[in-house]
Short mmCIF file of C-alpha atoms in Angstrom, two decimals:
data_model
loop_
_atom_site.label_atom_id
_atom_site.label_comp_id
_atom_site.label_asym_id
_atom_site.label_seq_id
_atom_site.Cartn_x
_atom_site.Cartn_y
_atom_site.Cartn_z
CA MET A 452 116.02 93.56 111.26
CA THR A 453 117.98 90.70 112.79
CA THR A 454 120.02 90.95 115.99
CA ALA A 455 123.21 90.55 113.95
CA ASN A 456 122.21 93.36 111.57
CA ALA A 457 121.22 95.57 114.48
CA ALA A 458 124.61 95.06 116.05
CA ALA A 459 126.35 95.84 112.74
CA ILE A 460 124.30 99.04 112.37
CA ALA A 461 125.08 100.12 115.93
CA HIS A 462 128.79 99.48 115.35
CA LEU A 463 128.70 101.43 112.12
CA GLU A 464 127.01 104.42 113.79
CA LYS A 465 129.56 104.31 116.59
CA GLN A 466 132.36 104.41 114.03
CA LEU A 467 130.79 107.45 112.35
CA ASN A 468 130.42 109.24 115.69
CA ARG A 469 134.00 108.57 116.68
CA HIS A 470 135.75 109.65 113.41
CA LYS A 471 136.01 113.05 111.84
CA LEU A 472 134.44 113.40 108.43
CA ASP A 473 137.64 114.59 106.84
CA SER A 474 139.82 111.85 108.24
CA GLY A 475 141.19 109.02 106.11
CA ASP A 476 140.46 106.24 108.58
CA LEU A 477 136.85 105.98 107.35
CA ASP A 478 138.16 103.77 104.50
CA GLY A 479 137.78 100.82 106.83
CA LEU A 480 134.03 101.29 106.86
CA HIS A 481 133.81 100.43 103.17
CA GLU A 482 134.18 96.73 103.94
CA GLU A 483 131.53 96.86 106.67
CA LEU A 484 129.09 98.62 104.29
CA THR A 485 129.40 95.82 101.77
CA GLU A 486 128.57 93.13 104.35
CA ILE A 487 125.24 94.39 105.63
CA PRO A 488 122.00 94.34 103.57
CA LEU A 489 121.24 97.40 101.48
CA HIS A 490 118.03 98.25 103.40
CA ASP A 491 120.12 98.41 106.58
CA VAL A 492 122.57 100.76 104.87
CA VAL A 493 119.62 102.98 103.92
CA HIS A 494 118.45 102.85 107.52
CA VAL A 495 121.84 104.07 108.74
CA VAL A 496 121.96 106.89 106.16
CA GLU A 497 118.47 108.07 107.17
CA ARG A 498 119.62 108.34 110.80
CA GLN A 499 122.61 110.58 109.96
CA PRO A 500 122.95 114.32 109.34
CA SER A 501 123.36 115.03 105.65
CA LYS A 502 127.19 115.33 105.74
CA ARG A 503 127.58 111.97 107.40
CA GLY A 504 125.03 110.44 105.03
CA ALA A 505 127.05 111.73 102.12
CA VAL A 506 130.16 110.06 103.52
CA LEU A 507 128.37 106.72 103.63
CA ILE A 508 127.01 107.14 100.12
CA ARG A 509 130.53 107.92 98.87
CA LEU A 510 131.99 104.85 100.54
CA LEU A 511 129.51 102.52 98.87
CA PRO A 512 130.30 100.76 95.56
CA PRO A 513 128.71 102.68 92.67
CA GLU A 514 125.81 100.27 92.13
CA ARG A 515 124.89 100.04 95.82
CA ALA A 516 125.37 103.81 96.20
CA ALA A 517 122.80 104.45 93.40
CA ALA A 518 120.34 101.97 94.94
CA ALA A 519 120.69 103.46 98.44
CA PHE A 520 120.39 107.03 97.12
CA ASP A 521 117.23 106.09 95.17
CA ALA A 522 115.61 104.77 98.39
CA LEU A 523 115.96 108.06 100.27
CA ASP A 524 113.29 110.75 100.47
CA PRO A 525 113.64 113.53 97.84
CA ALA A 526 114.32 116.23 100.44
CA HIS A 527 117.00 114.07 102.02
CA GLN A 528 118.50 113.43 98.59
CA ALA A 529 118.70 117.17 97.94
CA GLU A 530 120.62 117.77 101.15
CA ILE A 531 123.04 114.94 100.52
CA VAL A 532 123.65 116.32 97.05
CA GLU A 533 124.84 119.57 98.54
CA ALA A 534 127.39 117.63 100.64
CA LEU A 535 128.70 115.61 97.70
CA GLY A 536 130.98 116.75 94.91
CA ARG A 537 129.55 117.28 91.42
CA GLU A 538 131.23 114.19 90.02
CA ASP A 539 129.82 111.99 92.79
CA VAL A 540 126.30 113.36 92.24
CA ALA A 541 126.21 113.01 88.45
CA GLY A 542 126.08 109.24 88.44
CA LEU A 543 123.58 109.01 91.32
CA PHE A 544 121.29 111.62 89.72
CA SER A 545 121.25 110.02 86.27
CA ALA A 546 120.56 106.59 87.78
CA LEU A 547 117.21 107.82 89.17
CA GLY A 548 114.00 107.41 87.26
CA ALA A 549 112.69 110.55 85.54
CA GLU A 550 109.88 111.05 88.10
CA ASP A 551 112.35 110.54 90.98
CA ARG A 552 114.72 113.12 89.46
CA VAL A 553 111.88 115.64 89.25
CA ARG A 554 110.92 115.12 92.88
CA MET A 555 114.54 115.72 93.95
CA LEU A 556 114.82 118.79 91.70
CA ASP A 557 111.71 120.24 93.35
CA ASN A 558 113.58 120.27 96.67
CA MET A 559 116.64 122.08 95.28
CA PRO A 560 117.43 125.73 94.45
CA ALA A 561 116.71 126.55 90.80
CA GLU A 562 120.32 127.24 89.82
CA ILE A 563 121.51 123.86 91.25
CA ALA A 564 118.61 122.05 89.56
CA GLU A 565 119.53 123.58 86.19
CA ARG A 566 123.14 122.49 86.65
CA PHE A 567 122.14 118.88 87.26
CA LEU A 568 119.76 118.89 84.28
CA GLY A 569 122.60 120.05 82.12
CA ASP A 570 124.74 117.08 83.24
CA LEU A 571 122.20 114.50 81.97
CA ASP A 572 122.46 112.85 78.62
CA GLU A 573 120.03 113.88 75.92
CA ASP A 574 117.44 111.12 76.44
CA ALA A 575 117.41 111.39 80.26
CA ARG A 576 117.12 115.19 80.05
CA ALA A 577 114.17 114.89 77.61
CA ASP A 578 112.36 112.45 79.94
CA THR A 579 113.00 114.69 82.92
CA ASN A 580 111.84 117.86 81.11
CA LEU A 581 108.67 116.02 80.02
CA ILE A 582 107.74 115.31 83.63
CA LEU A 583 108.73 118.84 84.75
CA GLY A 584 106.24 120.20 82.21
CA TYR A 585 103.25 118.85 84.10
CA GLU A 586 101.64 120.62 87.04
CA LYS A 587 102.81 119.77 90.54
CA GLY A 588 100.44 117.35 92.23
CA SER A 589 99.23 115.86 88.93
CA VAL A 590 99.63 112.31 87.72
CA GLY A 591 101.88 113.53 84.93
CA ARG A 592 104.35 114.75 87.52
CA ALA A 593 104.44 111.31 89.14
CA MET A 594 104.31 108.94 86.15
CA SER A 595 107.19 107.28 84.40
CA PRO A 596 107.44 107.83 80.63
CA ASN A 597 109.40 104.57 80.29
CA VAL A 598 106.37 102.37 79.66
CA ALA A 599 106.35 99.01 77.87
CA ALA A 600 103.91 99.25 74.97
CA VAL A 601 103.00 96.63 72.34
CA GLY A 602 100.50 96.35 69.53
CA PRO A 603 97.43 94.06 69.67
CA GLY A 604 98.59 92.19 66.55
CA GLU A 605 102.00 91.24 67.97
CA GLY A 606 102.69 87.61 68.87
CA VAL A 607 103.01 86.55 72.48
CA ARG A 608 106.36 84.88 71.87
CA ASP A 609 107.78 88.06 70.24
CA VAL A 610 106.52 90.28 73.10
CA VAL A 611 108.09 88.07 75.77
CA ASP A 612 111.38 88.10 73.89
CA LYS A 613 111.16 91.88 73.59
CA LEU A 614 110.48 92.30 77.32
CA ARG A 615 113.33 90.01 78.23
CA ALA A 616 115.78 91.97 76.02
CA GLN A 617 114.64 95.46 77.09
CA ALA A 618 113.47 94.91 80.69
CA ASP A 619 115.95 97.44 82.08
CA ASP A 620 114.51 100.17 79.84
CA PHE A 621 111.01 100.00 81.33
CA GLU A 622 109.63 101.17 84.70
CA THR A 623 107.73 97.89 85.01
CA VAL A 624 107.19 94.81 82.85
CA TYR A 625 104.31 93.41 84.90
CA THR A 626 101.76 95.71 83.26
CA ILE A 627 102.17 96.24 79.53
CA ALA A 628 100.13 98.79 77.63
CA VAL A 629 98.49 97.73 74.35
CA VAL A 630 98.29 100.53 71.78
CA ASP A 631 97.40 101.05 68.14
CA PRO A 632 99.84 102.69 65.66
CA GLU A 633 98.72 106.18 66.88
CA ARG A 634 99.50 105.10 70.51
CA THR A 635 95.85 105.18 71.42
CA LEU A 636 95.35 102.93 74.42
CA CYS A 637 93.48 99.74 73.66
CA GLY A 638 93.99 97.92 76.93
CA VAL A 639 96.69 96.22 78.94
CA VAL A 640 98.24 92.78 79.14
CA TRP A 641 99.77 91.43 82.31
CA LEU A 642 103.02 89.49 82.33
CA ARG A 643 101.16 86.57 83.90
CA ASP A 644 98.72 86.55 80.94
CA LEU A 645 101.65 86.33 78.52
CA PHE A 646 103.15 83.40 80.39
CA ARG A 647 99.82 81.56 80.42
CA ALA A 648 99.03 82.18 76.77
CA ALA A 649 100.06 79.98 73.88
CA PRO A 650 103.31 81.18 72.25
CA ASP A 651 101.57 81.63 68.86
CA ALA A 652 98.67 83.65 70.29
CA ARG A 653 98.22 87.37 69.62
CA VAL A 654 98.37 90.07 72.27
CA GLY A 655 94.85 91.18 71.28
CA ASP A 656 93.57 87.76 72.28
CA VAL A 657 94.82 88.01 75.88
CA MET A 658 94.70 91.74 76.57
CA ARG A 659 92.13 93.12 79.06
CA GLU A 660 90.49 96.39 79.86
CA SER A 661 92.14 98.52 82.48
CA PRO A 662 91.31 101.76 84.25
CA ALA A 663 93.50 104.59 82.94
CA VAL A 664 94.30 107.93 84.53
CA GLN A 665 94.88 111.19 82.75
CA VAL A 666 98.09 113.23 83.07
CA SER A 667 96.09 116.11 84.54
CA ASP A 668 94.37 114.04 87.27
CA ASP A 669 95.16 114.69 90.93
CA ALA A 670 98.01 112.37 91.89
CA GLU A 671 96.72 111.57 95.39
CA ASP A 672 93.26 110.66 94.11
CA ALA A 673 94.76 108.47 91.41
CA ALA A 674 97.13 106.88 93.94
CA ARG A 675 94.32 105.90 96.29
CA ARG A 676 92.31 104.45 93.40
CA LEU A 677 95.29 102.39 92.29
CA LEU A 678 96.01 101.07 95.80
CA SER A 679 92.42 99.98 96.22
CA SER A 680 92.13 98.42 92.75
CA GLY A 681 94.41 95.47 93.34
CA GLN A 682 96.41 96.28 90.18
CA LEU A 683 100.11 96.98 89.92
CA ALA A 684 99.91 99.98 87.61
CA PHE A 685 97.62 102.25 85.65
CA PRO A 686 98.40 103.47 82.15
CA VAL A 687 98.52 107.25 81.87
CA VAL A 688 96.86 108.92 78.89
CA ASP A 689 96.26 112.45 77.57
CA ASP A 690 92.90 113.97 76.58
CA GLY A 691 92.94 112.02 73.33
CA ASN A 692 93.48 108.65 75.15
CA ARG A 693 97.02 108.46 73.82
CA LEU A 694 99.53 106.61 76.05
CA MET A 695 101.89 108.98 77.88
CA GLY A 696 103.35 106.83 80.65
CA ILE A 697 102.75 104.42 83.50
CA PHE A 698 101.66 105.11 87.09
CA THR A 699 102.97 102.36 89.33
CA PHE A 700 101.92 100.86 92.66
CA ASP A 701 105.13 101.84 94.47
CA GLU A 702 104.77 105.44 93.22
CA ALA A 703 101.17 105.47 94.51
CA GLN A 704 102.34 104.14 97.92
CA ASP A 705 104.90 106.96 98.24
CA ILE A 706 102.30 109.61 97.34
CA VAL A 707 99.69 108.29 99.82
CA GLU A 708 102.30 107.91 102.57
CA HIS A 709 103.47 111.48 102.04
CA ALA A 710 99.85 112.82 101.96
CA ASP A 711 98.96 110.93 105.16
CA SER A 712 102.10 112.14 106.90
CA GLU A 713 101.30 115.71 105.87
CA ASP A 714 97.76 115.42 107.15
CA THR A 715 98.88 113.89 110.41
CA ALA A 716 101.43 116.68 110.95
CA ARG A 717 98.99 119.47 110.19
CA GLN A 718 96.36 117.95 112.47
CA GLY A 719 99.00 118.16 115.20
CA GLY A 720 99.88 121.76 114.36
CA SER A 721 103.07 121.41 112.34
CA GLU A 722 104.31 120.75 108.81
CA SER A 723 105.49 117.39 107.48
CA LEU A 724 109.28 116.99 107.67
CA LYS A 725 109.57 115.28 104.23
CA GLN A 726 112.57 113.29 105.44
CA PRO A 727 113.56 111.12 108.45
CA TYR A 728 113.51 112.87 111.82
CA LEU A 729 117.15 112.26 112.78
CA SER A 730 118.48 113.52 109.48
CA THR A 731 116.38 116.72 109.57
CA PRO A 732 118.40 119.82 110.59
CA VAL A 733 117.25 121.53 113.74
CA LEU A 734 116.36 124.75 111.90
CA LYS A 735 114.07 122.74 109.62
CA LEU A 736 112.35 121.30 112.68
CA VAL A 737 111.84 124.83 114.00
CA ARG A 738 110.50 126.07 110.71
CA SER A 739 108.02 123.16 110.52
CA ARG A 740 106.47 124.24 113.83
CA ILE A 741 106.97 127.96 114.38
CA VAL A 742 104.40 129.24 111.86
CA TRP A 743 101.67 127.05 113.25
CA LEU A 744 102.57 128.00 116.84
CA LEU A 745 102.32 131.71 115.96
CA VAL A 746 99.01 131.26 114.14
CA LEU A 747 97.51 129.21 117.02
CA ALA A 748 98.83 131.67 119.59
CA LEU A 749 97.06 134.52 117.77
CA SER A 750 93.93 132.39 117.45
CA ALA A 751 94.01 131.68 121.22
CA ILE A 752 93.70 135.41 121.84
CA LEU A 753 90.06 135.00 120.82
CA THR A 754 89.53 132.72 123.81
CA VAL A 755 91.14 135.30 126.10
CA GLN A 756 88.89 137.98 124.68
CA VAL A 757 85.83 135.88 125.43
CA LEU A 758 86.93 135.41 129.05
CA GLY A 759 87.40 139.14 129.31
CA VAL A 760 83.81 139.81 128.13
CA PHE A 761 82.44 137.50 130.87
CA GLU A 762 84.81 138.69 133.59
CA ASP A 763 81.91 140.13 135.70
CA THR A 764 80.07 136.82 135.53
CA LEU A 765 83.11 134.97 136.82
CA ALA A 766 83.48 137.48 139.60
CA HIS A 767 79.95 136.84 140.80
CA VAL A 768 80.07 133.03 140.61
CA THR A 769 83.73 131.96 140.92
CA VAL A 770 82.77 128.26 140.78
CA LEU A 771 82.15 128.70 137.06
CA SER A 772 85.89 129.06 136.48
CA LEU A 773 86.37 125.46 137.65
CA PHE A 774 84.42 124.10 134.67
CA ILE A 775 86.08 126.18 131.90
CA PRO A 776 88.62 123.40 131.06
CA LEU A 777 85.75 120.88 130.87
CA SER A 778 83.82 123.05 128.45
CA THR A 779 86.77 123.89 126.19
CA GLY A 780 88.29 120.40 126.32
CA THR A 781 85.03 118.63 125.51
CA GLY A 782 84.29 120.97 122.60
CA GLY A 783 87.74 120.69 121.13
CA ASN A 784 87.89 116.92 121.42
CA THR A 785 84.36 116.45 119.90
CA GLY A 786 85.20 118.76 116.98
CA ASN A 787 88.51 117.00 116.36
CA GLN A 788 86.87 113.59 116.35
CA ALA A 789 84.33 114.72 113.75
CA ALA A 790 86.94 116.46 111.61
CA THR A 791 89.28 113.47 111.61
CA THR A 792 86.44 111.13 110.67
CA VAL A 793 85.19 113.33 107.79
CA THR A 794 88.71 114.12 106.55
CA ARG A 795 89.39 110.39 106.28
CA ALA A 796 86.04 109.83 104.54
CA LEU A 797 86.90 112.52 102.01
CA ALA A 798 90.25 110.85 101.30
CA LEU A 799 88.56 107.48 100.70
CA HIS A 800 85.81 109.13 98.62
CA ASP A 801 83.13 107.88 101.02
CA VAL A 802 82.03 111.53 101.23
CA THR A 803 81.98 114.18 98.53
CA LYS A 804 81.54 117.96 98.57
CA GLY A 805 77.90 117.50 97.64
CA ASP A 806 77.23 115.61 100.84
CA ILE A 807 77.73 118.64 103.07
CA LEU A 808 74.11 118.84 104.29
CA LYS A 809 74.02 115.07 104.96
CA VAL A 810 77.26 115.31 106.95
CA MET A 811 76.04 118.28 108.95
CA TRP A 812 72.76 116.57 109.87
CA ARG A 813 74.56 113.34 110.73
CA GLU A 814 77.18 115.02 112.90
CA LEU A 815 74.53 117.12 114.65
CA ARG A 816 72.75 113.97 115.71
CA VAL A 817 75.98 112.28 116.74
CA GLY A 818 77.07 115.35 118.71
CA ALA A 819 73.64 115.67 120.37
CA THR A 820 73.71 112.06 121.42
CA LEU A 821 77.20 112.38 122.83
CA GLY A 822 76.23 115.59 124.53
CA ALA A 823 73.17 113.98 126.08
CA VAL A 824 75.27 111.21 127.62
CA LEU A 825 77.99 113.59 128.89
CA GLY A 826 75.40 116.18 129.93
CA VAL A 827 73.46 113.77 132.14
CA LEU A 828 76.74 112.66 133.77
CA GLY A 829 77.87 116.31 134.28
CA LEU A 830 74.47 117.31 135.58
CA ALA A 831 74.51 114.54 138.21
CA ILE A 832 78.06 115.21 139.42
CA ALA A 833 77.83 119.00 139.48
CA TRP A 834 74.39 118.93 141.17
CA ALA A 835 75.72 116.61 143.91
CA VAL A 836 78.72 118.79 144.61
CA PHE A 837 77.70 122.41 143.77
CA GLY A 838 73.89 122.36 143.73
CA GLN A 839 71.05 122.19 141.29
CA ASP A 840 71.66 125.43 139.36
CA ILE A 841 75.29 124.68 138.60
CA GLY A 842 74.36 121.13 137.66
CA ILE A 843 71.83 122.45 135.07
CA VAL A 844 74.42 124.87 133.70
CA ILE A 845 77.02 122.13 133.26
CA GLY A 846 74.66 119.56 131.81
CA SER A 847 73.14 122.01 129.34
CA THR A 848 76.53 123.33 128.31
CA LEU A 849 77.90 119.86 127.57
CA PHE A 850 74.90 119.03 125.46
CA CYS A 851 75.08 122.24 123.42
CA VAL A 852 78.86 122.29 123.06
CA CYS A 853 79.01 118.66 121.82
CA ALA A 854 76.23 119.25 119.27
CA MET A 855 77.89 122.47 118.01
CA SER A 856 81.45 121.10 117.93
CA ALA A 857 80.55 117.91 116.09
CA THR A 858 78.62 119.82 113.47
CA VAL A 859 81.41 122.35 112.94
CA GLY A 860 84.10 119.65 112.97
CA GLY A 861 82.28 117.66 110.29
CA LEU A 862 81.59 120.76 108.21
CA MET A 863 85.04 122.36 108.06
CA PRO A 864 86.92 119.64 106.11
CA ILE A 865 84.23 119.72 103.36
CA VAL A 866 84.40 123.53 103.26
CA ALA A 867 88.18 123.30 102.91
CA LYS A 868 87.84 120.81 100.09
CA THR A 869 85.28 123.03 98.36
CA VAL A 870 87.59 126.08 98.36
CA GLY A 871 90.59 124.02 97.23
CA ALA A 872 92.43 123.96 100.58
CA ASP A 873 93.84 120.95 102.42
CA PRO A 874 91.11 119.61 104.76
CA ALA A 875 93.81 118.81 107.34
CA VAL A 876 94.63 122.52 107.66
CA PHE A 877 91.12 123.12 108.92
CA SER A 878 91.23 120.19 111.25
CA ASN A 879 92.39 119.89 114.83
CA PRO A 880 94.31 123.13 115.59
CA PHE A 881 91.82 125.64 114.16
CA ILE A 882 88.73 123.65 115.13
CA SER A 883 90.01 123.40 118.70
CA THR A 884 90.53 127.15 118.90
CA PHE A 885 87.12 127.89 117.37
CA CYS A 886 85.27 125.42 119.56
CA ASP A 887 87.08 126.75 122.67
CA ALA A 888 85.88 130.29 122.04
CA THR A 889 82.39 129.31 120.94
CA GLY A 890 82.02 126.84 123.79
CA LEU A 891 82.84 129.57 126.32
CA VAL A 892 80.21 131.85 124.82
CA ILE A 893 77.65 129.06 125.09
CA TYR A 894 78.78 128.25 128.64
CA PHE A 895 78.47 131.78 129.97
CA ALA A 896 75.27 132.50 128.10
CA ILE A 897 73.64 129.47 129.72
CA ALA A 898 75.11 130.39 133.12
CA LYS A 899 73.73 133.94 132.89
CA ALA A 900 70.29 132.64 131.90
CA VAL A 901 70.07 129.95 134.58
CA LEU A 902 71.68 131.93 137.43
CA GLY A 903 70.00 135.19 136.56
CA LEU A 904 73.28 137.16 136.33
#
């Protein structure tokens, strides 16, 4: 963003803050909105509460309004829709692609979603209902049915003319599916291949094989495969290898970005916001955090119970209480490191559910090595300050806690994947609580054995 654009955005936001939404003097902003780039307009809308965002969308010319609305997150779109009149929304909604309409509908109450579906023309409604028919989280739910398809016997010149005339009807013209008369996928041809080929050549002469994904495949897995493949799109087929749609690079990027944001939020003990922070209502922010806080607070009671069990031990050797934060902090951090590493490896398919024993053995060795390093350091420092016995307790505890926490941290994401849960749910918050409680049991058990309590 240039300095000039930043100044224009700041001025625009100042105008919005100064004026009332129902006042007529916002008409002057229309000219300003046409002078700044569209991506800066989107940036301003994302920073506003939904009602102010709706005002900005309404002030834009129809074409720019549709483009800006399309660039917003589905949850943000749904909130802006509630602030706009039905006539304003109809054009914006119909201008979205079928898969984008479905994502927005998923964030709206059922009765409102049905109303918007009824406002679509017959073709748009059919495309939208087709996508709605697939399971959430599947490729079918994220694909576009508007795919360019040609036959292997068609001439290159004819195909290029067809693409030029109908480019606006297709989701992308850079990857063209090649199908037989029954729409069975034969391969793909790239736009670059068509430009390089002789005009009198046949599509079958220049087509190439391409990975395809099925409508029932997991969308996140397919998205990560597409992003790592170097291709711009994958054809989508059914069980009979018949062409159903196209799964594009930008769709894959959105899916992976959403999944990564969700994992990051859950690892931090909250839910993903699904829209920009400044445009998210305060109550939504509260809801995204309160459930996790309650769950973690209840889980933390386990740690309190452990301390209660060893209350007599603490009463006899009060110095042990000084090292409780060291034990719990080291265990939680070690478990979180292992969980984050394995969760990422699962997402990249470096690790599968069948590798559980390999991961456990690997993390046990990693944790033991880390514990040995920290344990020797803890032994030396505690021995120098509090004496030999306390030094042995601290050194042994750090070794055992690191080995245990790394093993559990590496194991839990795979267990979550095996039972069909999100590995991120079993990551940092729960692992920290588990390792805190278990680490305290190990700590006091070692202390009782070494000190003879």
